[in-house]
């Protein structure tokens, strides 16, 4: 460790658990639900409310982008506490410039919205955002009648020259690299003149729960949607043109962001209760109940919360995480602390996320002593005695939370730029140390 690194303000000393964790936590609202709700509210024919939204970098970027195109979003407080955002839709317009940061939902959900605006809308973002795939959305919108200038890159930066409406109709898209391509088109489909028929043409389609979330939220906003999960044509979604209703929506806790907290119970042999865990949800994070049970824990669920318990033993797992890839970093961290080998598969698409998550996990877990091998579509993890060291996060929020889980059991883990967790989980260091009843671990 260099002397300069030792004094860098970007490094956070992940606290070691003093014993079995016993805590109750409140996880902030779902990013996926919040950003979908904002887009649908902007398309609605009447004002609506989004209550207890997640306030994080990704959701603030989404709100600011919609404001730039003419949508009014007033931030207030619920009578019982928590934020409430009042969304008042208006005619969308340009010129506007949108900063997408490195938010997949913003860079993919909003070009279809911009195609409905009257005037040009420019999309810019972080350096990594320019490397992430966007061609599926761009090509689909062009097929549907939109004019987009991306200088042939198939990625950011780009300008959508909105004409105030879009013809719509049938379109093919290869969403193998991101289910967000399908969700992006569906969310704006009711506003297209002919509605929308999306056919996925690729071999695989990751993160199907997120598409089911999109369909569910569209229907609750009054849209008519035919989807494969209802017995329709495989890989084809149809949305009928029509007005959307203004909703009064309370956002669920982000279950994917609950992953490190449930993992804390598992790896310390403790107990963690997550308040507000819904009985029924389309969130991919709900799969944690089964996955972490297979890895050695157990849970109890009521209408108010989910309580997860560890036993002090962590088992390896063989799991296809194709539908729930965003859970991979924390699962990999738990697997590195298990008593046997784990094979995680179906997640080749993670190479195209905030960073190449497979390469990053293999490198960083390996640097701490674990035997990790990248496979064609995942990771093979053979636990070894771990030691402290620096864990680089590559500005990826989920790598930072994975490192915090390792730090519970391994003394001396330092996390690079833990502030990157603000992308979807604001105040994570305080939530984490609060769970442990420990002082802040800033190093």
mmCIF file of N, CA, C and O in Angstrom, residues 14 20 23 29 52 98 120 143 178 191 221 224 258 318 338 423:
data_model
loop_
_atom_site.group_PDB
_atom_site.id
_atom_site.type_symbol
_atom_site.label_atom_id
_atom_site.label_comp_id
_atom_site.label_asym_id
_atom_site.label_seq_id
_atom_site.Cartn_x
_atom_site.Cartn_y
_atom_site.Cartn_z
ATOM 1 N N UNK A 14 -13.483 -0.552 5.613
ATOM 2 C CA UNK A 14 -14.706 -1.337 5.841
ATOM 3 C C UNK A 14 -14.656 -1.917 7.249
ATOM 4 O O UNK A 14 -13.714 -2.619 7.605
ATOM 5 N N UNK A 20 -21.997 -11.475 15.853
ATOM 6 C CA UNK A 20 -23.196 -11.690 15.054
ATOM 7 C C UNK A 20 -24.006 -10.395 14.973
ATOM 8 O O UNK A 20 -24.315 -9.781 15.997
ATOM 9 N N UNK A 23 -29.805 -6.449 13.756
ATOM 10 C CA UNK A 23 -30.189 -5.089 13.393
ATOM 11 C C UNK A 23 -31.480 -5.071 12.595
ATOM 12 O O UNK A 23 -31.864 -6.062 11.967
ATOM 13 N N UNK A 29 -35.876 3.710 -1.187
ATOM 14 C CA UNK A 29 -36.751 3.233 -2.249
ATOM 15 C C UNK A 29 -36.022 2.705 -3.467
ATOM 16 O O UNK A 29 -34.838 2.962 -3.694
ATOM 17 N N UNK A 52 -42.223 8.583 -1.405
ATOM 18 C CA UNK A 52 -41.032 7.884 -0.906
ATOM 19 C C UNK A 52 -40.127 7.438 -2.054
ATOM 20 O O UNK A 52 -39.664 6.290 -2.100
ATOM 21 N N UNK A 98 -29.196 16.916 -21.712
ATOM 22 C CA UNK A 98 -29.427 15.982 -20.620
ATOM 23 C C UNK A 98 -28.118 15.313 -20.223
ATOM 24 O O UNK A 98 -27.390 14.797 -21.079
ATOM 25 N N UNK A 120 -34.713 19.639 -30.502
ATOM 26 C CA UNK A 120 -33.566 18.754 -30.297
ATOM 27 C C UNK A 120 -33.254 18.552 -28.810
ATOM 28 O O UNK A 120 -33.346 19.492 -28.022
ATOM 29 N N UNK A 143 -36.137 3.122 -36.743
ATOM 30 C CA UNK A 143 -37.116 2.308 -37.482
ATOM 31 C C UNK A 143 -38.533 2.793 -37.252
ATOM 32 O O UNK A 143 -39.400 2.637 -38.124
ATOM 33 N N UNK A 178 -28.879 -5.794 -22.819
ATOM 34 C CA UNK A 178 -29.594 -5.111 -21.740
ATOM 35 C C UNK A 178 -31.100 -5.192 -21.952
ATOM 36 O O UNK A 178 -31.612 -4.802 -23.007
ATOM 37 N N UNK A 191 -47.582 6.430 -26.057
ATOM 38 C CA UNK A 191 -47.621 7.771 -26.639
ATOM 39 C C UNK A 191 -47.331 7.775 -28.133
ATOM 40 O O UNK A 191 -47.468 8.816 -28.778
ATOM 41 N N UNK A 221 -50.770 2.029 -14.800
ATOM 42 C CA UNK A 221 -50.968 3.402 -15.271
ATOM 43 C C UNK A 221 -52.039 3.485 -16.352
ATOM 44 O O UNK A 221 -52.262 4.551 -16.921
ATOM 45 N N UNK A 224 -52.644 -0.708 -22.060
ATOM 46 C CA UNK A 224 -52.974 -2.071 -22.472
ATOM 47 C C UNK A 224 -51.709 -2.707 -23.040
ATOM 48 O O UNK A 224 -51.170 -2.226 -24.035
ATOM 49 N N UNK A 258 -30.908 -4.190 -0.643
ATOM 50 C CA UNK A 258 -30.952 -4.910 0.634
ATOM 51 C C UNK A 258 -29.925 -6.033 0.679
ATOM 52 O O UNK A 258 -29.639 -6.576 1.756
ATOM 53 N N UNK A 318 -24.237 -23.139 -6.748
ATOM 54 C CA UNK A 318 -24.228 -23.143 -8.214
ATOM 55 C C UNK A 318 -25.525 -22.494 -8.647
ATOM 56 O O UNK A 318 -26.613 -22.999 -8.329
ATOM 57 N N UNK A 338 -17.489 -18.545 1.683
ATOM 58 C CA UNK A 338 -18.189 -19.815 1.882
ATOM 59 C C UNK A 338 -17.211 -20.945 2.181
ATOM 60 O O UNK A 338 -15.990 -20.784 2.102
ATOM 61 N N UNK A 423 -24.983 6.456 -6.099
ATOM 62 C CA UNK A 423 -25.694 6.240 -7.366
ATOM 63 C C UNK A 423 -27.089 5.690 -7.116
ATOM 64 O O UNK A 423 -28.055 6.105 -7.755
#
